Coordinates of C-alpha atoms in Angstrom, one line a residue:
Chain A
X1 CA 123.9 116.6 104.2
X2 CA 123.5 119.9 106.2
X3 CA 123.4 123.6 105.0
X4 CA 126.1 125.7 104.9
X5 CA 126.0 128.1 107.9
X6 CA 123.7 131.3 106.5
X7 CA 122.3 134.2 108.4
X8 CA 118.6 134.1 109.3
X9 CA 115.9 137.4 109.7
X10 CA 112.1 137.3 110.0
X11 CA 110.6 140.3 108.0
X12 CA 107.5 141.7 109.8
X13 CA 106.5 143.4 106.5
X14 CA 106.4 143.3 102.7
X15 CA 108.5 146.0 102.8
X16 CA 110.9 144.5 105.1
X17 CA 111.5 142.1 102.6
X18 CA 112.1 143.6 100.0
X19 CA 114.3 146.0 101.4
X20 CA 116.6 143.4 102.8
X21 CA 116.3 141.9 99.3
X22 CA 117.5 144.8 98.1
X23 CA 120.1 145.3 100.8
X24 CA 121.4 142.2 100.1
X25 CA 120.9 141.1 96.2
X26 CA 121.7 137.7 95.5
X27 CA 123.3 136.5 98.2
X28 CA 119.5 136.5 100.3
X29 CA 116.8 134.4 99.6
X30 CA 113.0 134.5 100.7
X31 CA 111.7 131.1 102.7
X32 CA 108.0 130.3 103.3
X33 CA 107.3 126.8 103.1
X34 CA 110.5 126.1 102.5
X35 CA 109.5 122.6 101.1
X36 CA 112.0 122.7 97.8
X37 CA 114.3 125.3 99.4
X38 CA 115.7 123.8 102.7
X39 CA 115.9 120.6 100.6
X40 CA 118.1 122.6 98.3
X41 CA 120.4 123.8 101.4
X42 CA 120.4 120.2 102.9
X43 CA 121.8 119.5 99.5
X44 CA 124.2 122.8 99.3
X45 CA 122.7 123.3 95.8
X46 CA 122.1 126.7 97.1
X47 CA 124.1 128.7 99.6
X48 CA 122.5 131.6 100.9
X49 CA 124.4 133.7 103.0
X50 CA 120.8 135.1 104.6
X51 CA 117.6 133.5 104.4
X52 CA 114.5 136.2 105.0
X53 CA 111.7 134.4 106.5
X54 CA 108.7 135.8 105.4
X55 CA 106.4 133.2 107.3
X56 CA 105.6 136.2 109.8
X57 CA 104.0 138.8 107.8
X58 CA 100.4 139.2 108.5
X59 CA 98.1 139.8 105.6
X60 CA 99.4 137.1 103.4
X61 CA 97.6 133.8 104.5
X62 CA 94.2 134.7 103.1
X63 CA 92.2 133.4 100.6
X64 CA 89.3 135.9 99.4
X65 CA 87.0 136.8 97.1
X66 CA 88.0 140.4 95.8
X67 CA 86.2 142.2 93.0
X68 CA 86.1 139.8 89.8
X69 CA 88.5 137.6 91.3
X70 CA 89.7 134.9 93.7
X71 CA 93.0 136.2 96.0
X72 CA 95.4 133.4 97.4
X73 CA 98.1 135.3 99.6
X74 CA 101.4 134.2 99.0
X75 CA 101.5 132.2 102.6
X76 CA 98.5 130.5 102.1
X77 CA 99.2 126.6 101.7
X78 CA 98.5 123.9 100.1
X79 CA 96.5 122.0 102.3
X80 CA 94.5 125.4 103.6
X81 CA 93.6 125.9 99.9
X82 CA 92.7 122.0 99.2
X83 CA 90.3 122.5 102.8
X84 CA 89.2 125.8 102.0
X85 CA 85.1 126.1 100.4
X86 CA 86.2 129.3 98.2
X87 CA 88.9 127.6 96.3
X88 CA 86.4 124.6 95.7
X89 CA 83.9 126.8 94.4
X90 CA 86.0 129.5 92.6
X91 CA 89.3 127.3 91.3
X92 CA 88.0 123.9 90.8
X93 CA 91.4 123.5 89.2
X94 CA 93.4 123.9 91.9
X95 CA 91.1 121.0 94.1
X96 CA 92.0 118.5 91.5
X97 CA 95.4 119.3 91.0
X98 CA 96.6 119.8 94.9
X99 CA 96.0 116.0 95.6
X100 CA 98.9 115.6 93.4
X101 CA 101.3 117.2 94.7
X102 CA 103.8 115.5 96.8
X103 CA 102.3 114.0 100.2
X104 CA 100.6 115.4 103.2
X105 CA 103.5 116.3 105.4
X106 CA 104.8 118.4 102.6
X107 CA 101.6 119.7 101.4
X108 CA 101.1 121.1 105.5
X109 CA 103.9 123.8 104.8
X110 CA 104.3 124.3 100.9
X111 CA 102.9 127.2 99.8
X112 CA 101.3 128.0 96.3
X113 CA 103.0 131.1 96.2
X114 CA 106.1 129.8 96.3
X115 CA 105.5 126.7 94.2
X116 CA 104.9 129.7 91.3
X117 CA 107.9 131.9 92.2
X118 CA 110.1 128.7 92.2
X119 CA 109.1 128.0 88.7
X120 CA 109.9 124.0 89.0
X121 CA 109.3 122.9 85.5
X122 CA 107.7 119.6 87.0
X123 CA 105.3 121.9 89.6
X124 CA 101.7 121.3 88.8
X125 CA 101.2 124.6 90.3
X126 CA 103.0 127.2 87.8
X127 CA 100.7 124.8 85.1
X128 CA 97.2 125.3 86.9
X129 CA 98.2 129.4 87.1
X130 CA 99.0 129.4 83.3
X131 CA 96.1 127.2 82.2
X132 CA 94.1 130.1 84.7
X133 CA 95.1 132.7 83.0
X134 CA 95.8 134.3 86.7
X135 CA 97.6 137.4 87.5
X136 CA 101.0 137.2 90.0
X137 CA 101.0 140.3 92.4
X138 CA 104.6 141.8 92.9
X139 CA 106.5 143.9 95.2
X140 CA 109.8 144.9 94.5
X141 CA 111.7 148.2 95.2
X142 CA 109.7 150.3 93.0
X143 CA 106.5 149.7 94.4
X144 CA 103.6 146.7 93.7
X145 CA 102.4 145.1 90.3
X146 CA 100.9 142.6 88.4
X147 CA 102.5 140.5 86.1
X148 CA 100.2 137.6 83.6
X149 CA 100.9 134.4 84.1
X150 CA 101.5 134.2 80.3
X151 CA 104.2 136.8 80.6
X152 CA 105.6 135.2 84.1
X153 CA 107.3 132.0 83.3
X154 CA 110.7 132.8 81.6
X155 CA 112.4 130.1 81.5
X156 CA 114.4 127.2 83.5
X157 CA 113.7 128.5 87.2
X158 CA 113.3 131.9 85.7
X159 CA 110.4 134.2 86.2
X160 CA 109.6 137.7 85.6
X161 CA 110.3 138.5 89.6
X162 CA 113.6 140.6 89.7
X163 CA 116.8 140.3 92.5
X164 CA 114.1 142.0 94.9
X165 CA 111.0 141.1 94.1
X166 CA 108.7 139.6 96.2
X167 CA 105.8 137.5 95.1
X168 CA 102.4 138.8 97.5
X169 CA 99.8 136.6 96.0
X170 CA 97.6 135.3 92.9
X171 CA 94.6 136.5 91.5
X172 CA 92.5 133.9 89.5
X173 CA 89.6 134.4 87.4
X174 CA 86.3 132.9 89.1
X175 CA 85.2 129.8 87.9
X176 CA 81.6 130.3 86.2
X177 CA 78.9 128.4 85.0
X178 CA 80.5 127.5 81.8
X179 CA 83.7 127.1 82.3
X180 CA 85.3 124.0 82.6
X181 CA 88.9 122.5 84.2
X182 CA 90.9 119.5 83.6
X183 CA 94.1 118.0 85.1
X184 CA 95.8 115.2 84.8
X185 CA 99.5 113.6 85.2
X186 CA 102.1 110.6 84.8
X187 CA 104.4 110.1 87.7
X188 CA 106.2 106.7 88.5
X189 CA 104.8 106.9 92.0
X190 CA 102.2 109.1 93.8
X191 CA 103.4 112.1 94.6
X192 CA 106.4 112.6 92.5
X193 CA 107.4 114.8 90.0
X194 CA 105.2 114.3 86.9
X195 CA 106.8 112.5 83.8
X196 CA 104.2 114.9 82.2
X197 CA 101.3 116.9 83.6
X198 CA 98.6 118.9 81.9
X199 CA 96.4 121.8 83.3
X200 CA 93.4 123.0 81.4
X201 CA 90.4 125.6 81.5
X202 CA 88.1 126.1 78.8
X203 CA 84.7 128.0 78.3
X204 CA 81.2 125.8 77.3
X205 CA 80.0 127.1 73.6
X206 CA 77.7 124.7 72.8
X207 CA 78.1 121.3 72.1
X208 CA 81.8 122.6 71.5
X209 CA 84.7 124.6 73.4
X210 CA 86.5 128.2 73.8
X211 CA 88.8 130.2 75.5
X212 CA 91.0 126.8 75.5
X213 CA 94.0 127.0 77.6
X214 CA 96.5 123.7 77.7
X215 CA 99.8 124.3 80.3
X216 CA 101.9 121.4 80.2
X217 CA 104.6 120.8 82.8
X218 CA 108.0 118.5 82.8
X219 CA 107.6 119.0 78.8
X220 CA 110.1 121.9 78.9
X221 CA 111.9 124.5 80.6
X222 CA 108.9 126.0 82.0
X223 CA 105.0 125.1 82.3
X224 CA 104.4 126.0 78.2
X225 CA 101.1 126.5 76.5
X226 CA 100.1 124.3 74.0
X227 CA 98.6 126.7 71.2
X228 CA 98.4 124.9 68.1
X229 CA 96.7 122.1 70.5
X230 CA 94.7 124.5 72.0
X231 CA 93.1 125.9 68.6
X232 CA 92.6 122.6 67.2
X233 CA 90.3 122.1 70.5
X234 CA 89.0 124.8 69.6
X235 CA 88.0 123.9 66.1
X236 CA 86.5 120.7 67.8
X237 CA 89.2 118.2 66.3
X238 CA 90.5 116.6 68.8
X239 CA 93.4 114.3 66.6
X240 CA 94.0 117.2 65.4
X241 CA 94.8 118.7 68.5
X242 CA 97.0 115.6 69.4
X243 CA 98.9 116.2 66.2
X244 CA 99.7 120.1 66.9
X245 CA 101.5 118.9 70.2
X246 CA 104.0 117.7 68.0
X247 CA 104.9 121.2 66.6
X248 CA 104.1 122.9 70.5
X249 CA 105.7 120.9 72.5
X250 CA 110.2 120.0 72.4
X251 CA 110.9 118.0 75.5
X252 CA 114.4 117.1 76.7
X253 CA 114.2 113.2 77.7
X254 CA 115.7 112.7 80.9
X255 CA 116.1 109.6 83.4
X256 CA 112.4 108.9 83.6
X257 CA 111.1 109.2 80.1
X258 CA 112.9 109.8 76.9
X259 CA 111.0 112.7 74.8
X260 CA 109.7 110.5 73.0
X261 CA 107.8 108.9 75.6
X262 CA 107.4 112.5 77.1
X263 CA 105.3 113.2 73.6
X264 CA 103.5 110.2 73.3
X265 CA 102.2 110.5 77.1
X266 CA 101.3 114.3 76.1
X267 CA 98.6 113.1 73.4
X268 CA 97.3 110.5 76.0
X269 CA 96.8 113.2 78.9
X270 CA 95.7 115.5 76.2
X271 CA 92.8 112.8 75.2
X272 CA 92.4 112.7 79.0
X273 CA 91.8 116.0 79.8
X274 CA 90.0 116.7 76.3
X275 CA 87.2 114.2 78.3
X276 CA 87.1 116.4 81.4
X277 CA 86.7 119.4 79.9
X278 CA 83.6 118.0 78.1
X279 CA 81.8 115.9 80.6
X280 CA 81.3 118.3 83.3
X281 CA 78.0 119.1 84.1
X282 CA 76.2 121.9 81.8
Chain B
X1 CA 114.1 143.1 111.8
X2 CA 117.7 143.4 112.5
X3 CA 120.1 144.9 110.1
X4 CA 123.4 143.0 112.2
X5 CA 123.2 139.0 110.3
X6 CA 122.8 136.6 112.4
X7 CA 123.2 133.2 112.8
X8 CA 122.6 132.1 115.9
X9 CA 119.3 132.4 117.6
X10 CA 117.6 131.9 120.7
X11 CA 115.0 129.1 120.2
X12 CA 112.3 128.9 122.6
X13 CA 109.2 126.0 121.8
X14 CA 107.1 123.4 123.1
X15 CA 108.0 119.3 122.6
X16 CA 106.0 116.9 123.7
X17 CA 104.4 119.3 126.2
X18 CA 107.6 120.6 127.7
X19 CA 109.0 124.0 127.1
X20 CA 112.3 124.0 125.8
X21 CA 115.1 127.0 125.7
X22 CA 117.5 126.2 123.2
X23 CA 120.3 128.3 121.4
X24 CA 120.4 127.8 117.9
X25 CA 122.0 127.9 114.9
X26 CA 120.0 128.9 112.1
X27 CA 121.0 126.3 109.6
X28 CA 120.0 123.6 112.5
X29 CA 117.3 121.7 111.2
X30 CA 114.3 120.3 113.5
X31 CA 115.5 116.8 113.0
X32 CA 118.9 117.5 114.0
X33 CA 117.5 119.7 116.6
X34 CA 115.2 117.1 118.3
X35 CA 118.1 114.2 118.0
X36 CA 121.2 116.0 118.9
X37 CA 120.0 119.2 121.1
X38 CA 117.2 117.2 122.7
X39 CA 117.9 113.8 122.6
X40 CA 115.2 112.6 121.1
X41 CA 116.2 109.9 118.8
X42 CA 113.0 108.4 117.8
X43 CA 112.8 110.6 114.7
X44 CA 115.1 109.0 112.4
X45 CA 116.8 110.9 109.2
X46 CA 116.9 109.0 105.8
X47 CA 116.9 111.3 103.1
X48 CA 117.2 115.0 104.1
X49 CA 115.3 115.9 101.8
X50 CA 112.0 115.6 102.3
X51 CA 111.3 112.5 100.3
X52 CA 111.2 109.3 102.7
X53 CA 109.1 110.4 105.6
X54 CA 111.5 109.0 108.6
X55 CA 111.3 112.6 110.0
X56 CA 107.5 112.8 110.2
X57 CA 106.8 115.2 113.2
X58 CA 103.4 117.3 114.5
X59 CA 103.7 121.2 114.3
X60 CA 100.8 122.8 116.0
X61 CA 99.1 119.0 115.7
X62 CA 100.1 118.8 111.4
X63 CA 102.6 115.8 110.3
X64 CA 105.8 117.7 108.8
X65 CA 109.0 116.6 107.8
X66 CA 111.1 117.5 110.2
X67 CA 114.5 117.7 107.9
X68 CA 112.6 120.5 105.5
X69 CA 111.8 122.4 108.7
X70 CA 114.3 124.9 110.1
X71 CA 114.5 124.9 113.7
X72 CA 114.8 128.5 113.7
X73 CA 111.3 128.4 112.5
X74 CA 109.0 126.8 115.4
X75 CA 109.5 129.6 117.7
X76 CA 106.8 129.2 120.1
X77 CA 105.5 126.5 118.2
X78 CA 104.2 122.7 119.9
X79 CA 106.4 119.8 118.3
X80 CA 105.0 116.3 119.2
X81 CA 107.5 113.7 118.4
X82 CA 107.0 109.2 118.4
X83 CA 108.4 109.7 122.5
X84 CA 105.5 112.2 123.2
X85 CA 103.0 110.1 120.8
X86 CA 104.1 107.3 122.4
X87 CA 104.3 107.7 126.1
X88 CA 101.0 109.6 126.0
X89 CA 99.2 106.5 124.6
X90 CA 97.7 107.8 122.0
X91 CA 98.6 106.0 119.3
X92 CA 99.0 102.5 121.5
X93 CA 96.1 101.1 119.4
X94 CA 97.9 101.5 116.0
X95 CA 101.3 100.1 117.8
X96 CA 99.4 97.2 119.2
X97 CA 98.3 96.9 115.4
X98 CA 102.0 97.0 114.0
X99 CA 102.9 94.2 115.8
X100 CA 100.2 92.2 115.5
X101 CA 100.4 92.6 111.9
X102 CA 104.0 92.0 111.9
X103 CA 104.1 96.1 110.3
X104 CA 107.9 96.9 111.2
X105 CA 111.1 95.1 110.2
X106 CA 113.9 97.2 110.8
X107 CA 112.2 99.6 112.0
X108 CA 113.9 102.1 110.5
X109 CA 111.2 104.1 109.4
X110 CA 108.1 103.0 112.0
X111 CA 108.0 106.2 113.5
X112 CA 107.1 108.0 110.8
X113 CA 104.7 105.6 109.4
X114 CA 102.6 105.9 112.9
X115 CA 102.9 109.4 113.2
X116 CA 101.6 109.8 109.3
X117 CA 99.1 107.1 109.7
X118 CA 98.3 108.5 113.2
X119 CA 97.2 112.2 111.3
X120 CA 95.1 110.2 108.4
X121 CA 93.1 108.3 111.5
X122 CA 92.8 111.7 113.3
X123 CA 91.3 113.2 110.0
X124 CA 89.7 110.1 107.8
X125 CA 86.7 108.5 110.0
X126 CA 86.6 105.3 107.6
X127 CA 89.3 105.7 104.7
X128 CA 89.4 102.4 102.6
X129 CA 93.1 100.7 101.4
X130 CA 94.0 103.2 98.3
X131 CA 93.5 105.6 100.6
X132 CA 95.6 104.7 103.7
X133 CA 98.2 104.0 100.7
X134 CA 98.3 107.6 99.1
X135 CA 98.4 109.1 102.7
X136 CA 101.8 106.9 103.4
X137 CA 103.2 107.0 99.8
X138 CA 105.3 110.2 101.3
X139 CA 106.8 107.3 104.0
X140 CA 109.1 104.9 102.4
X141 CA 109.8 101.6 104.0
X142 CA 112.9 100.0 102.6
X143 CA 112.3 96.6 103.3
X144 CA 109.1 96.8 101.4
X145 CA 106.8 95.7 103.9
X146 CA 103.8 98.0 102.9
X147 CA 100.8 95.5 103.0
X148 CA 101.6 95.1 106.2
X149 CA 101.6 98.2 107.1
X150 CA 98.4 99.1 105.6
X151 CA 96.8 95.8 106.9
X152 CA 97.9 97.1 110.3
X153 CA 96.4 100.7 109.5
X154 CA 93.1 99.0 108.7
X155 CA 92.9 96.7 111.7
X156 CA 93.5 100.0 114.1
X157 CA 90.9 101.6 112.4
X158 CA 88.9 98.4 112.6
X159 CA 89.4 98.3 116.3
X160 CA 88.5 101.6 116.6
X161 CA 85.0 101.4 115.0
X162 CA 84.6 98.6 117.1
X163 CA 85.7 100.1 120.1
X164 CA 83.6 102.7 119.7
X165 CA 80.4 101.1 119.1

């Protein structure tokens, strides 16, 4: 199918987008990569009456190292950060998980950014920022903040960016010595939408783990923590932890996987991942 | 940028090495624009929405998919289609490969698959089977004929090592 007929502006400027935003409340939506959106006009699941393309505003395709943390601008895609040295060496997590996600061809124009602001349930990429702990930059009418991942992801496709927000970039913790990462997925074929995905980072204590952080996606309306898992990881009981998903985790089954399926392929990624978060190298 | 909204734009970009001047609508996307406004019917439309490949396109030398790309967007961008692929020889060894191999059918989505494959051989020097096959797994080919098509990959790559020794 083809889109309905919407009008189309390039913003030179955070601020130019935000202002049109606000100028023109729902009836405008933001395009960068455009990689779930256009697919959505092709469809006419959404009908925009302007699209504000934000693929012009300079400042945002960077990926740098600032104070304690790593900055991805909101433009910066999926294949610059799978290519890029800092990203390798600073979110590990994000190298294993970007292979992934969809194919090449999408991969050259999706952006990170708005994989988070979309909030897909499937995603991997709202998962990895949860599991991060990373902060969301935000500009909106009343100026710039920063929102926590943990207090982000609302719900279905919902998100704590309001009417005329703008999502400018991620901040993620640097990876150190002791931390570790684990990803891992079920999808029918490569590059589809995970049956059920896990993203995890934890911190080295030992022969044991801490600061445990399970994000699940395609398990709910969101990417979800796991905290009942998480603690039993923790406590270094591992069946345990497979056990708490139960009382974590309430899937919907859907054409792919019923929940009960869904649930029983969370407690195998969750052995998975409970594997790569202890192997890596001390 | 403009407070008036508009919808129809003036599009001016580079395909296949020739400038092009084109008015625009903004809800045009590349694949319609390089079949219907160019005339360049070698990259097909399956899905439309980004999932079977047949759209497969260079930007600025990076496979896209055409149909999730607003043409409105490549202002002063280069587009290389299959005709500019094609006619420029550059991919004749991995052609030359698809038939030998017997790699097409219907042929319905070829032009992706060599453009996608095309971009792995410009980036992989040596990339084995499972490799060739996650780099097309975002190109479906509906009569199924996949070995094939990563048998043909292999032997272009094949008869480029050899080529080059």
């Amino acid at each position: 199918m083809k889109p309905a007929t919407f009008a189309y502006a390039r913003a030179q400027s955070v601020a130019e987008a935000v202002a049109a935003l606000a100028a023109h409340g729902d009836e405008a939506r933001l395009i960068a990569g455009g990689q779930s959106l256009v697919a959505m006009l092709n469809m006419r699941l959404s009908a925009p009456r302007l699209l504000i393309d934000i693929n012009a505003i300079s400042g945002l395709s960077e990926i740098a190292v600032e104070g304690d943390g790593l900055r991805i601008g909101a433009l910066v895609r999926y294949t610059q950060a799978l290519r890029a040295p800092l990203v390798a060496r600073h979110a590990p997590l994000l190298t294993r998980a970007i292979p992934h996600i969809a194919h090449a061809a999408i991969r050259n124009r999706g952006t990170l950014g708005g994989s988070v602001a979309f909030a897909d349930p499937a995603a991997e990429m709202p998962a990895c920022i949860l599991a991060l702990g990373a902060d969301i930059a935000i500009s909106g009418p009343d100026g710039a903040r920063v929102v926590a991942a943990d207090d982000f992801f609302l719900g279905l496709y919902e998100t704590a960016l309001g009417p005329a927000d703008m999502l400018t970039g991620l901040n993620l913790p640097l990876h150190g010595p002791d931390r570790r990462v684990g990803f891992a997925e079920f999808a029918r074929r490569h590059g589809d939408y995970a049956m059920v995905g896990l993203a995890a980072t934890a911190t080295a204590r030992g022969a044991g783990l801490g600061d445990v952080r399970l994000a699940y996606f395609s398990m709910g309306p969101c990417a979800v923590r796991a905290r009942g898992a998480e603690q039993a990881l923790e406590a270094g009981d591992l069946d345990a932890a497979v056990a708490a998903l139960e009382a974590d985790l309430d899937p919907t089954g859907d054409i792919h996987a019923s929940r009960d399926t869904k649930m029983h392929l969370a407690g195998v990624l969750l052995r998975r991942v409970a594997g790569q978060l202890s192997e890596q190298p001390q | 940028m403009s407070a008036e909204l508009e919808t129809v734009f003036d599009l001016t970009l580079t395909v296949n090495g020739v400038a092009h001047h084109e008015s625009v609508e903004a809800r045009r996307h590349l694949a319609d624009f390089l079949r219907e406004d160019l005339g360049l019917t070698g990259t097909h439309i399956g899905c439309e929405h980004g999932v079977c490949g047949a759209c497969t396109v260079l930007m600025d030398g990076e496979i896209v998919r055409a149909c999730l790309t607003l043409a409105v967007q490549c202002e002063g961008r280069h587009i290389e289609t299959i005709e500019g692929l094609s006619d420029s020889g550059r991919i004749a060894g991995l052609q030359e490969a698809f038939r030998t191999r017997n790699a097409l059918q219907c042929g319905y989505c070829t032009p992706g698959m060599l453009i996608a494959a095309s971009a792995l051989m410009d980036i992989e020097p040596a990339p084995d089977r499972a490799e060739i096959r996650e780099h097309i797994s975002g190109n479906y080919c509906r009569c199924t004929g996949y070995h094939a098509i990563v048998d043909a990959v292999e032997a272009a790559l094949a008869a480029r090592t050899e080529g080059a020794r």
